[in-house]
Amino acid sequence: MPDCPHLSATRHFWLVALFIVVTSLWLPASGLTQDGAQNGRLLDLEKDELKLGFIKLTDCAPLVIAKEKGFFEAEGLQVKVIAQPNWKTLLDNVISGELDGAHMLSGQPLAATIGIGTKAHVVTAYTMDLNGNAITVSNSIWERMQESDPALFSSTPKHPISAQALKPVVDEMLSDGAKLQMGMVFPVSTHNYELRYWLAAAGIHPGMYTATDIGGRTDADVELSVTPPPMMPATLEAGNLQGYCVGEPWNQQAVAKGIGVPVVTNYDIWKNKPEKVFGVTKEWADYHPQTHLAVVKALIRAGQWLDETDSKGKLVNREEAARLLSRSDYVGADYDVIKNSMTGYFYFQRTDKRAMPAFNVFFKHHATYPWYSDGVWFLTQMRRWGQIAEPQPAEWYHEVVRKVYQPQVYLEAAQMLVDEGLLDPRDVPWDTDGYKPATSDFIDGVQYDGRQPIEYLKSHKIGNRE
């Protein structure tokens, strides 16, 4: 039967009317647009489907929480959070565009930008956490350290434990023609620099990088090598390593398996030390400024959620975070192991459980702000151990961090959250010049002032001093 013109027109009218009604009802109710704005502060996203990379460590938590608690979605972002096999692959995938951005070692954007290893301009506008690492030794090395220092013969020895008790072990091995084998996760990782710092503070030379020695073993008293974080416990158990520096949960895993003893955390090597950052290429940031802002907004909210406490100071969301992280698509370790450090406790031995509420910090102490002084410290360590081959003037250090760190992006994202009623303005360091006050909160008591990198290099006895 042929269509009736009257019925066709009527049907068209009602279809249009239905569309208008549904649209008018949906927009106010959701409060969201494709741009992810909630209070009229619209972001015109250049890209709303993102792939972000991470390594299986508990400090990937801000990415996981931003996805699982809907903070990305609230900004109009559809995000896939994808595990990477190692730090090199992760960086390569960000540079190639396979990933839009990633959970990165603090040293990676700096090193890439100045051409250590891979050469690419990488930037960061968000620091993901403070602290979170530890140095673990095998049971046999721990026993030898106890023989060197009888004070360690205790179920709860005094902390922090310096590497002084390890030095006689290292010297004895050297006299026998052997070297202690220790693992870290990447040449420009915080773990590498923390392990080197701890050893050098006790007079143990961790080795130098040179043009012909990219392994950093020249003049070394111990041999450091790269091992991916999840493989650390198995490598220790097999005897291929006698110690390592890694993030959680892989130190607590050694305790749970009875194969090793964490001897010091990086909180004790440098109190409230920056750990990971969120990194993107400069090109990506330039092409996607609104999307970058949206990601940083979501990550700030995730860090805030992770550090939320009740009236008694108890972390209220960490157990939920630990359960999410324990999933196989994220960290994939046992919930009970992840829960230890995430809820403010740390096992040095099964007999030695200690309250460490600051072991993982994701928001407090202006943790998420991209401090220039943090970047300068990593550059001093690259120079100290020879990864930066030639001496550089102080201004060079400040110029490099300004190329990499983007506090202006962070502050713009933070202001949007304040305007939306989602962030207390007191939680943002609005008036800083980007440099924290000088501090001596290091295991050797040496003072660090980010404004004076050359003076800091000169204050150490081992490594390059200029």
Tab-separated table of C-alpha atoms in Angstrom:
chain	number	residue	atom	x	y	z
A	1	MET	CA	0.000	0.000	0.000
A	2	PRO	CA	1.429	3.441	-0.905
A	3	ASP	CA	2.433	5.757	1.938
A	4	CYS	CA	-0.163	8.280	3.022
A	5	PRO	CA	1.386	11.789	2.918
A	6	HIS	CA	-0.600	12.810	5.997
A	7	LEU	CA	0.646	9.813	8.042
A	8	SER	CA	4.248	10.368	6.878
A	9	ALA	CA	4.212	13.983	7.955
A	10	THR	CA	2.657	13.076	11.305
A	11	ARG	CA	5.267	10.382	11.924
A	12	HIS	CA	8.060	12.832	11.063
A	13	PHE	CA	6.609	15.431	13.421
A	14	TRP	CA	6.487	13.004	16.358
A	15	LEU	CA	9.994	11.707	15.700
A	16	VAL	CA	11.383	15.230	15.767
A	17	ALA	CA	9.398	16.069	18.886
A	18	LEU	CA	10.610	12.928	20.640
A	19	PHE	CA	14.245	13.759	19.790
A	20	ILE	CA	13.874	17.295	21.200
A	21	VAL	CA	12.267	16.050	24.421
A	22	VAL	CA	14.862	13.314	25.019
A	23	THR	CA	17.744	15.688	24.301
A	24	SER	CA	16.400	18.395	26.602
A	25	LEU	CA	15.872	15.881	29.398
A	26	TRP	CA	19.232	14.144	29.056
A	27	LEU	CA	21.606	17.107	28.977
A	28	PRO	CA	20.578	18.791	32.250
A	29	ALA	CA	20.263	15.467	34.033
A	30	SER	CA	23.732	14.266	33.144
A	31	GLY	CA	25.485	17.583	33.654
A	32	LEU	CA	28.103	16.307	31.214
A	33	THR	CA	28.903	16.898	27.604
A	34	GLN	CA	31.467	15.311	25.354
A	35	ASP	CA	33.821	17.889	26.874
A	36	GLY	CA	33.407	16.488	30.376
A	37	ALA	CA	32.463	19.812	31.989
A	38	GLN	CA	30.314	19.771	35.107
A	39	ASN	CA	29.858	23.373	36.175
A	40	GLY	CA	29.892	25.259	32.911
A	41	ARG	CA	33.700	25.184	32.554
A	42	LEU	CA	33.699	23.407	29.210
A	43	LEU	CA	36.765	21.675	27.863
A	44	ASP	CA	36.777	21.223	24.121
A	45	LEU	CA	38.544	17.861	24.036
A	46	GLU	CA	40.728	17.260	21.013
A	47	LYS	CA	40.643	13.532	21.736
A	48	ASP	CA	38.330	11.661	24.075
A	49	GLU	CA	39.477	8.045	23.666
A	50	LEU	CA	42.884	7.459	25.239
A	51	LYS	CA	45.287	4.590	25.873
A	52	LEU	CA	47.472	5.066	28.942
A	53	GLY	CA	50.284	2.727	29.958
A	54	PHE	CA	51.519	1.520	33.333
A	55	ILE	CA	53.889	-0.939	35.005
A	56	LYS	CA	52.557	-3.431	37.568
A	57	LEU	CA	53.368	-1.450	40.718
A	58	THR	CA	51.078	-0.082	43.403
A	59	ASP	CA	52.025	3.479	42.491
A	60	CYS	CA	50.115	3.153	39.229
A	61	ALA	CA	47.130	3.650	41.556
A	62	PRO	CA	46.146	7.170	40.375
A	63	LEU	CA	45.594	5.862	36.831
A	64	VAL	CA	43.612	2.875	38.073
A	65	ILE	CA	41.496	4.946	40.456
A	66	ALA	CA	40.839	7.680	37.886
A	67	LYS	CA	39.413	4.978	35.625
A	68	GLU	CA	37.611	2.788	38.153
A	69	LYS	CA	36.066	5.617	40.199
A	70	GLY	CA	34.849	7.493	37.132
A	71	PHE	CA	37.129	10.539	37.318
A	72	PHE	CA	38.231	10.128	33.706
A	73	GLU	CA	34.656	9.610	32.599
A	74	ALA	CA	33.567	12.742	34.475
A	75	GLU	CA	35.938	14.693	32.213
A	76	GLY	CA	34.437	13.134	29.079
A	77	LEU	CA	37.341	10.705	28.624
A	78	GLN	CA	37.106	7.045	27.681
A	79	VAL	CA	40.393	5.554	28.859
A	80	LYS	CA	42.034	2.176	28.459
A	81	VAL	CA	44.733	1.526	31.080
A	82	ILE	CA	47.189	-0.953	29.605
A	83	ALA	CA	50.001	-2.859	31.381
A	84	GLN	CA	53.452	-2.659	29.773
A	85	PRO	CA	56.183	-5.326	30.093
A	86	ASN	CA	59.019	-2.961	31.076
A	87	TRP	CA	59.948	0.715	31.315
A	88	LYS	CA	61.718	0.867	27.957
A	89	THR	CA	58.748	-0.530	26.055
A	90	LEU	CA	56.431	1.826	27.910
A	91	LEU	CA	58.506	4.874	26.922
A	92	ASP	CA	58.886	3.685	23.329
A	93	ASN	CA	55.122	3.244	23.043
A	94	VAL	CA	54.466	6.773	24.313
A	95	ILE	CA	57.000	8.220	21.875
A	96	SER	CA	55.603	6.244	18.931
A	97	GLY	CA	52.018	7.238	19.730
A	98	GLU	CA	50.878	3.714	20.519
A	99	LEU	CA	50.098	5.131	23.973
A	100	ASP	CA	48.818	8.639	24.606
A	101	GLY	CA	50.644	8.867	27.937
A	102	ALA	CA	51.839	6.757	30.830
A	103	HIS	CA	52.846	6.189	34.435
A	104	MET	CA	56.585	6.942	34.164
A	105	LEU	CA	59.731	6.915	36.219
A	106	SER	CA	60.522	10.469	37.295
A	107	GLY	CA	63.819	10.300	35.451
A	108	GLN	CA	62.355	9.189	32.126
A	109	PRO	CA	60.991	12.498	30.762
A	110	LEU	CA	64.219	14.280	31.753
A	111	ALA	CA	66.519	11.604	30.367
A	112	ALA	CA	64.637	11.315	27.080
A	113	THR	CA	64.569	15.077	26.611
A	114	ILE	CA	68.365	15.404	27.014
A	115	GLY	CA	69.047	12.249	25.001
A	116	ILE	CA	70.063	9.613	27.566
A	117	GLY	CA	69.052	6.412	25.822
A	118	THR	CA	66.056	7.335	23.685
A	119	LYS	CA	65.908	10.922	22.419
A	120	ALA	CA	62.472	12.569	22.539
A	121	HIS	CA	60.937	15.620	24.188
A	122	VAL	CA	58.723	14.264	26.980
A	123	VAL	CA	56.902	16.458	29.500
A	124	THR	CA	55.047	16.026	32.760
A	125	ALA	CA	52.421	18.142	34.501
A	126	TYR	CA	51.606	15.711	37.317
A	127	THR	CA	53.619	13.814	39.936
A	128	MET	CA	51.895	10.553	40.796
A	129	ASP	CA	53.273	9.845	44.273
A	130	LEU	CA	55.946	10.183	46.927
A	131	ASN	CA	58.006	7.367	48.466
A	132	GLY	CA	56.884	3.764	47.832
A	133	ASN	CA	60.194	1.907	47.290
A	134	ALA	CA	62.497	-0.217	49.435
A	135	ILE	CA	65.790	-2.106	49.248
A	136	THR	CA	65.576	-5.832	49.942
A	137	VAL	CA	68.439	-8.295	50.470
A	138	SER	CA	68.397	-12.096	50.394
A	139	ASN	CA	68.198	-14.039	53.639
A	140	SER	CA	71.845	-15.115	53.328
A	141	ILE	CA	73.072	-11.538	52.848
A	142	TRP	CA	70.921	-10.390	55.763
A	143	GLU	CA	72.550	-13.031	57.966
A	144	ARG	CA	75.996	-11.781	56.944
A	145	MET	CA	74.933	-8.198	57.674
A	146	GLN	CA	73.851	-9.342	61.134
A	147	GLU	CA	77.295	-10.867	61.663
A	148	SER	CA	78.840	-7.521	60.678
A	149	ASP	CA	76.555	-5.587	63.018
A	150	PRO	CA	75.282	-7.583	66.046
A	151	ALA	CA	72.671	-4.864	66.693
A	152	LEU	CA	70.793	-6.319	63.714
A	153	PHE	CA	70.326	-9.604	65.617
A	154	SER	CA	66.821	-8.575	66.627
A	155	SER	CA	63.290	-9.308	65.550
A	156	THR	CA	62.804	-5.517	65.439
A	157	PRO	CA	66.190	-3.869	64.728
A	158	LYS	CA	66.574	-0.102	64.837
A	159	HIS	CA	65.744	1.674	61.596
A	160	PRO	CA	66.856	3.125	59.253
A	161	ILE	CA	69.535	0.567	58.478
A	162	SER	CA	72.489	2.047	56.625
A	163	ALA	CA	74.697	0.120	54.202
A	164	GLN	CA	77.540	0.191	56.750
A	165	ALA	CA	76.619	-3.358	57.786
A	166	LEU	CA	76.762	-4.396	54.126
A	167	LYS	CA	80.239	-2.985	53.472
A	168	PRO	CA	82.178	-5.829	55.166
A	169	VAL	CA	80.146	-8.305	53.113
A	170	VAL	CA	80.966	-6.424	49.895
A	171	ASP	CA	84.663	-6.201	50.826
A	172	GLU	CA	84.846	-9.919	51.626
A	173	MET	CA	83.237	-10.819	48.308
A	174	LEU	CA	85.651	-8.547	46.443
A	175	SER	CA	88.609	-10.219	48.143
A	176	ASP	CA	87.245	-13.554	46.913
A	177	GLY	CA	87.016	-12.215	43.351
A	178	ALA	CA	83.242	-11.807	43.348
A	179	LYS	CA	80.777	-8.918	43.412
A	180	LEU	CA	77.449	-8.575	45.138
A	181	GLN	CA	74.688	-8.682	42.513
A	182	MET	CA	71.872	-6.176	43.012
A	183	GLY	CA	68.903	-5.301	40.828
A	184	MET	CA	67.151	-2.060	39.943
A	185	VAL	CA	64.438	-1.435	37.391
A	186	PHE	CA	65.950	0.947	34.812
A	187	PRO	CA	69.110	3.046	34.374
A	188	VAL	CA	67.281	6.363	34.920
A	189	SER	CA	64.913	5.036	37.577
A	190	THR	CA	64.498	6.410	41.061
A	191	HIS	CA	65.411	2.914	42.229
A	192	ASN	CA	68.824	3.074	40.561
A	193	TYR	CA	69.600	6.433	42.165
A	194	GLU	CA	68.223	5.426	45.581
A	195	LEU	CA	70.236	2.213	45.620
A	196	ARG	CA	73.376	4.082	44.542
A	197	TYR	CA	72.761	6.776	47.146
A	198	TRP	CA	72.343	4.239	49.959
A	199	LEU	CA	75.480	2.327	48.964
A	200	ALA	CA	77.643	5.421	48.408
A	201	ALA	CA	76.598	6.918	51.757
A	202	ALA	CA	78.373	3.963	53.384
A	203	GLY	CA	81.461	4.177	51.165
A	204	ILE	CA	80.419	1.420	48.741
A	205	HIS	CA	81.089	2.506	45.155
A	206	PRO	CA	78.083	1.572	42.944
A	207	GLY	CA	79.931	2.218	39.662
A	208	MET	CA	80.078	4.903	36.972
A	209	TYR	CA	78.510	5.210	33.544
A	210	THR	CA	80.950	6.068	30.764
A	211	ALA	CA	80.876	6.319	26.982
A	212	THR	CA	82.061	2.721	26.774
A	213	ASP	CA	80.209	1.400	29.837
A	214	ILE	CA	76.474	1.909	29.481
A	215	GLY	CA	75.928	-0.617	32.281
A	216	GLY	CA	77.399	1.775	34.854
A	217	ARG	CA	79.851	-0.701	36.388
A	218	THR	CA	83.174	1.160	36.026
A	219	ASP	CA	85.005	1.216	39.415
A	220	ALA	CA	82.048	-0.582	41.012
A	221	ASP	CA	82.278	-2.489	44.305
A	222	VAL	CA	78.912	-4.111	43.535
A	223	GLU	CA	77.256	-4.986	40.248
A	224	LEU	CA	73.887	-3.399	39.488
A	225	SER	CA	71.672	-4.734	36.710
A	226	VAL	CA	68.204	-4.062	35.292
A	227	THR	CA	65.343	-6.409	36.222
A	228	PRO	CA	61.614	-5.720	35.589
A	229	PRO	CA	59.789	-5.127	38.899
A	230	PRO	CA	57.487	-8.204	38.910
A	231	MET	CA	60.492	-10.475	38.272
A	232	MET	CA	62.513	-9.254	41.263
A	233	PRO	CA	61.348	-11.817	43.872
A	234	ALA	CA	61.811	-14.806	41.538
A	235	THR	CA	65.270	-13.602	40.503
A	236	LEU	CA	66.243	-13.193	44.165
A	237	GLU	CA	64.882	-16.642	45.021
A	238	ALA	CA	66.860	-18.191	42.145
A	239	GLY	CA	70.068	-16.646	43.497
A	240	ASN	CA	70.771	-14.515	40.433
A	241	LEU	CA	70.435	-11.418	42.615
A	242	GLN	CA	71.377	-10.974	46.260
A	243	GLY	CA	69.414	-7.767	46.644
A	244	TYR	CA	67.311	-5.214	44.802
A	245	CYS	CA	65.568	-1.848	44.954
A	246	VAL	CA	61.977	-1.869	43.723
A	247	GLY	CA	58.526	-0.485	44.395
A	248	GLU	CA	55.664	-2.312	46.001
A	249	PRO	CA	54.361	-4.921	46.231
A	250	TRP	CA	57.614	-6.678	45.321
A	251	ASN	CA	59.446	-6.046	48.612
A	252	GLN	CA	56.497	-7.275	50.662
A	253	GLN	CA	56.283	-10.257	48.321
A	254	ALA	CA	59.824	-11.247	49.351
A	255	VAL	CA	58.760	-11.194	53.016
A	256	ALA	CA	55.562	-13.133	52.302
A	257	LYS	CA	57.558	-15.798	50.442
A	258	GLY	CA	60.255	-15.880	53.129
A	259	ILE	CA	63.073	-15.226	50.641
A	260	GLY	CA	64.357	-11.801	51.663
A	261	VAL	CA	64.459	-8.923	54.123
A	262	PRO	CA	63.715	-5.277	53.235
A	263	VAL	CA	66.398	-3.262	55.020
A	264	VAL	CA	65.471	0.345	54.211
A	265	THR	CA	62.666	2.257	52.482
A	266	ASN	CA	63.206	5.245	50.246
A	267	TYR	CA	61.324	7.335	52.809
A	268	ASP	CA	64.428	6.841	54.969
A	269	ILE	CA	66.844	7.441	52.096
A	270	TRP	CA	65.091	10.748	51.263
A	271	LYS	CA	61.956	11.665	53.171
A	272	ASN	CA	58.987	12.309	50.867
A	273	LYS	CA	60.941	11.697	47.724
A	274	PRO	CA	59.117	12.045	44.355
A	275	GLU	CA	58.587	8.698	42.688
A	276	LYS	CA	56.540	8.471	39.452
A	277	VAL	CA	55.099	11.041	37.062
A	278	PHE	CA	52.476	11.063	34.337
A	279	GLY	CA	54.299	11.673	31.064
A	280	VAL	CA	53.324	12.562	27.497
A	281	THR	CA	55.370	13.767	24.552
A	282	LYS	CA	55.660	17.524	24.075
A	283	GLU	CA	54.102	17.077	20.636
A	284	TRP	CA	51.084	15.267	22.114
A	285	ALA	CA	50.660	17.952	24.783
A	286	ASP	CA	50.839	20.708	22.165
A	287	TYR	CA	48.224	19.018	19.948
A	288	HIS	CA	45.902	18.065	22.832
A	289	PRO	CA	46.056	20.874	25.431
A	290	GLN	CA	42.426	20.531	26.551
A	291	THR	CA	42.655	16.752	26.731
A	292	HIS	CA	45.862	17.068	28.753
A	293	LEU	CA	44.076	19.367	31.206
A	294	ALA	CA	41.221	16.878	31.512
A	295	VAL	CA	43.622	14.016	32.292
A	296	VAL	CA	45.441	16.057	34.934
A	297	LYS	CA	42.121	17.053	36.513
A	298	ALA	CA	41.085	13.415	36.772
A	299	LEU	CA	44.458	12.391	38.223
A	300	ILE	CA	44.366	15.142	40.857
A	301	ARG	CA	40.964	13.841	41.970
A	302	ALA	CA	42.315	10.275	42.044
A	303	GLY	CA	45.247	11.287	44.246
A	304	GLN	CA	42.885	13.158	46.544
A	305	TRP	CA	40.632	10.092	46.822
A	306	LEU	CA	43.610	7.831	47.603
A	307	ASP	CA	44.800	10.045	50.474
A	308	GLU	CA	41.383	10.771	51.963
A	309	THR	CA	41.314	10.216	55.738
A	310	ASP	CA	38.667	10.190	58.453
A	311	SER	CA	38.629	12.401	61.544
A	312	LYS	CA	41.200	10.130	63.209
A	313	GLY	CA	43.613	10.298	60.278
A	314	LYS	CA	42.875	6.788	59.012
A	315	LEU	CA	43.120	6.295	55.244
A	316	VAL	CA	39.557	5.407	54.304
A	317	ASN	CA	39.875	4.304	50.666
A	318	ARG	CA	43.088	2.314	50.596
A	319	GLU	CA	41.568	-1.132	51.147
A	320	GLU	CA	39.277	-0.597	48.178
A	321	ALA	CA	42.269	0.629	46.180
A	322	ALA	CA	44.271	-2.458	47.152
A	323	ARG	CA	41.450	-4.729	45.977
A	324	LEU	CA	41.298	-2.957	42.628
A	325	LEU	CA	45.074	-3.094	42.213
A	326	SER	CA	45.152	-6.814	43.031
A	327	ARG	CA	43.177	-7.586	39.874
A	328	SER	CA	45.135	-9.430	37.205
A	329	ASP	CA	44.646	-6.619	34.689
A	330	TYR	CA	46.371	-4.213	37.078
A	331	VAL	CA	49.154	-5.232	39.529
A	332	GLY	CA	48.028	-8.828	39.879
A	333	ALA	CA	49.550	-9.532	43.309
A	334	ASP	CA	47.731	-10.894	46.349
A	335	TYR	CA	45.408	-8.410	48.015
A	336	ASP	CA	46.978	-9.031	51.433
A	337	VAL	CA	50.451	-8.236	50.085
A	338	ILE	CA	49.331	-5.035	48.356
A	339	LYS	CA	47.269	-4.035	51.374
A	340	ASN	CA	50.310	-3.837	53.683
A	341	SER	CA	51.987	-0.718	52.393
A	342	MET	CA	48.838	0.777	50.861
A	343	THR	CA	47.103	0.892	54.237
A	344	GLY	CA	50.085	2.377	56.058
A	345	TYR	CA	52.052	-0.644	57.284
A	346	PHE	CA	55.261	-2.288	56.158
A	347	TYR	CA	56.806	-5.661	57.010
A	348	PHE	CA	60.601	-5.624	57.230
A	349	GLN	CA	60.430	-9.185	58.547
A	350	ARG	CA	57.502	-11.342	59.551
A	351	THR	CA	58.349	-10.357	63.131
A	352	ASP	CA	58.755	-6.678	62.263
A	353	LYS	CA	55.541	-4.984	61.121
A	354	ARG	CA	55.771	-1.218	61.437
A	355	ALA	CA	53.292	1.592	60.979
A	356	MET	CA	54.412	3.643	57.974
A	357	PRO	CA	51.501	5.947	57.111
A	358	ALA	CA	53.686	7.926	54.695
A	359	PHE	CA	55.047	4.936	52.779
A	360	ASN	CA	52.683	5.768	49.891
A	361	VAL	CA	51.661	9.408	49.485
A	362	PHE	CA	49.418	10.304	46.552
A	363	PHE	CA	48.178	13.809	47.401
A	364	LYS	CA	49.322	15.189	50.765
A	365	HIS	CA	52.293	17.566	51.055
A	366	HIS	CA	51.495	18.978	47.588
A	367	ALA	CA	52.704	15.627	46.273
A	368	THR	CA	51.084	15.902	42.856
A	369	TYR	CA	52.564	19.293	41.921
A	370	PRO	CA	55.438	19.060	39.380
A	371	TRP	CA	58.251	20.664	41.410
A	372	TYR	CA	61.260	21.981	39.484
A	373	SER	CA	63.488	21.068	42.437
A	374	ASP	CA	62.493	17.403	42.070
A	375	GLY	CA	63.625	17.436	38.456
A	376	VAL	CA	66.925	19.110	39.354
A	377	TRP	CA	67.684	16.331	41.856
A	378	PHE	CA	67.313	13.645	39.202
A	379	LEU	CA	69.575	15.577	36.864
A	380	THR	CA	72.237	15.833	39.598
A	381	GLN	CA	72.147	12.056	39.977
A	382	MET	CA	72.526	11.556	36.222
A	383	ARG	CA	75.584	13.795	36.361
A	384	ARG	CA	76.919	12.263	39.590
A	385	TRP	CA	77.010	8.777	38.096
A	386	GLY	CA	78.206	9.771	34.619
A	387	GLN	CA	75.017	9.469	32.563
A	388	ILE	CA	75.472	13.183	31.857
A	389	ALA	CA	79.029	12.933	30.569
A	390	GLU	CA	80.197	16.542	30.805
A	391	PRO	CA	79.938	19.185	33.544
A	392	GLN	CA	77.107	21.663	33.066
A	393	PRO	CA	76.539	25.111	34.597
A	394	ALA	CA	73.821	25.501	37.207
A	395	GLU	CA	71.538	27.352	34.791
A	396	TRP	CA	71.516	24.341	32.460
A	397	TYR	CA	69.780	22.249	35.152
A	398	HIS	CA	67.071	24.877	35.610
A	399	GLU	CA	66.556	25.268	31.856
A	400	VAL	CA	66.103	21.522	31.365
A	401	VAL	CA	63.489	21.134	34.103
A	402	ARG	CA	61.536	24.062	32.681
A	403	LYS	CA	61.410	22.259	29.330
A	404	VAL	CA	60.035	19.106	30.969
A	405	TYR	CA	57.940	20.127	33.989
A	406	GLN	CA	54.656	21.949	33.274
A	407	PRO	CA	53.320	23.472	36.501
A	408	GLN	CA	51.203	25.917	34.486
A	409	VAL	CA	49.110	22.990	33.209
A	410	TYR	CA	48.752	21.616	36.728
A	411	LEU	CA	47.665	24.982	38.131
A	412	GLU	CA	45.104	25.523	35.371
A	413	ALA	CA	43.628	22.073	36.005
A	414	ALA	CA	43.620	22.706	39.757
A	415	GLN	CA	41.852	26.065	39.331
A	416	MET	CA	39.105	24.368	37.320
A	417	LEU	CA	38.604	21.847	40.124
A	418	VAL	CA	38.505	24.640	42.708
A	419	ASP	CA	35.902	26.478	40.615
A	420	GLU	CA	33.847	23.288	40.422
A	421	GLY	CA	33.969	22.852	44.206
A	422	LEU	CA	36.011	19.647	43.907
A	423	LEU	CA	39.327	20.868	45.344
A	424	ASP	CA	40.255	22.947	48.384
A	425	PRO	CA	42.423	25.870	47.203
A	426	ARG	CA	44.621	25.362	50.279
A	427	ASP	CA	45.785	22.077	48.741
A	428	VAL	CA	47.494	23.867	45.834
A	429	PRO	CA	50.866	25.695	46.045
A	430	TRP	CA	49.728	28.708	44.023
A	431	ASP	CA	52.570	31.093	44.837
A	432	THR	CA	55.631	28.837	44.652
A	433	ASP	CA	58.544	29.421	42.282
A	434	GLY	CA	58.724	25.646	41.831
A	435	TYR	CA	61.547	25.012	44.285
A	436	LYS	CA	61.008	23.353	47.660
A	437	PRO	CA	62.963	24.624	50.672
A	438	ALA	CA	66.428	23.125	51.182
A	439	THR	CA	66.309	19.850	53.123
A	440	SER	CA	68.693	17.515	54.935
A	441	ASP	CA	66.131	14.699	55.190
A	442	PHE	CA	68.521	12.187	53.619
A	443	ILE	CA	70.029	9.074	55.162
A	444	ASP	CA	73.474	10.736	55.211
A	445	GLY	CA	72.219	14.155	56.337
A	446	VAL	CA	73.618	15.949	53.270
A	447	GLN	CA	71.630	19.071	52.454
A	448	TYR	CA	69.904	19.407	49.098
A	449	ASP	CA	68.854	22.772	47.673
A	450	GLY	CA	67.398	22.532	44.168
A	451	ARG	CA	68.499	26.086	43.449
A	452	GLN	CA	72.161	25.087	43.859
A	453	PRO	CA	72.819	21.859	41.922
A	454	ILE	CA	76.598	22.303	41.624
A	455	GLU	CA	77.057	22.851	45.352
A	456	TYR	CA	74.999	19.714	45.957
A	457	LEU	CA	77.211	17.633	43.660
A	458	LYS	CA	80.299	18.884	45.476
A	459	SER	CA	78.882	17.732	48.827
A	460	HIS	CA	79.319	14.030	47.995
A	461	LYS	CA	82.525	12.012	48.175
A	462	ILE	CA	81.761	9.333	45.566
A	463	GLY	CA	80.845	10.130	41.950
A	464	ASN	CA	81.287	13.209	39.791
A	465	ARG	CA	81.512	16.324	41.918
A	466	GLU	CA	81.252	19.066	39.321
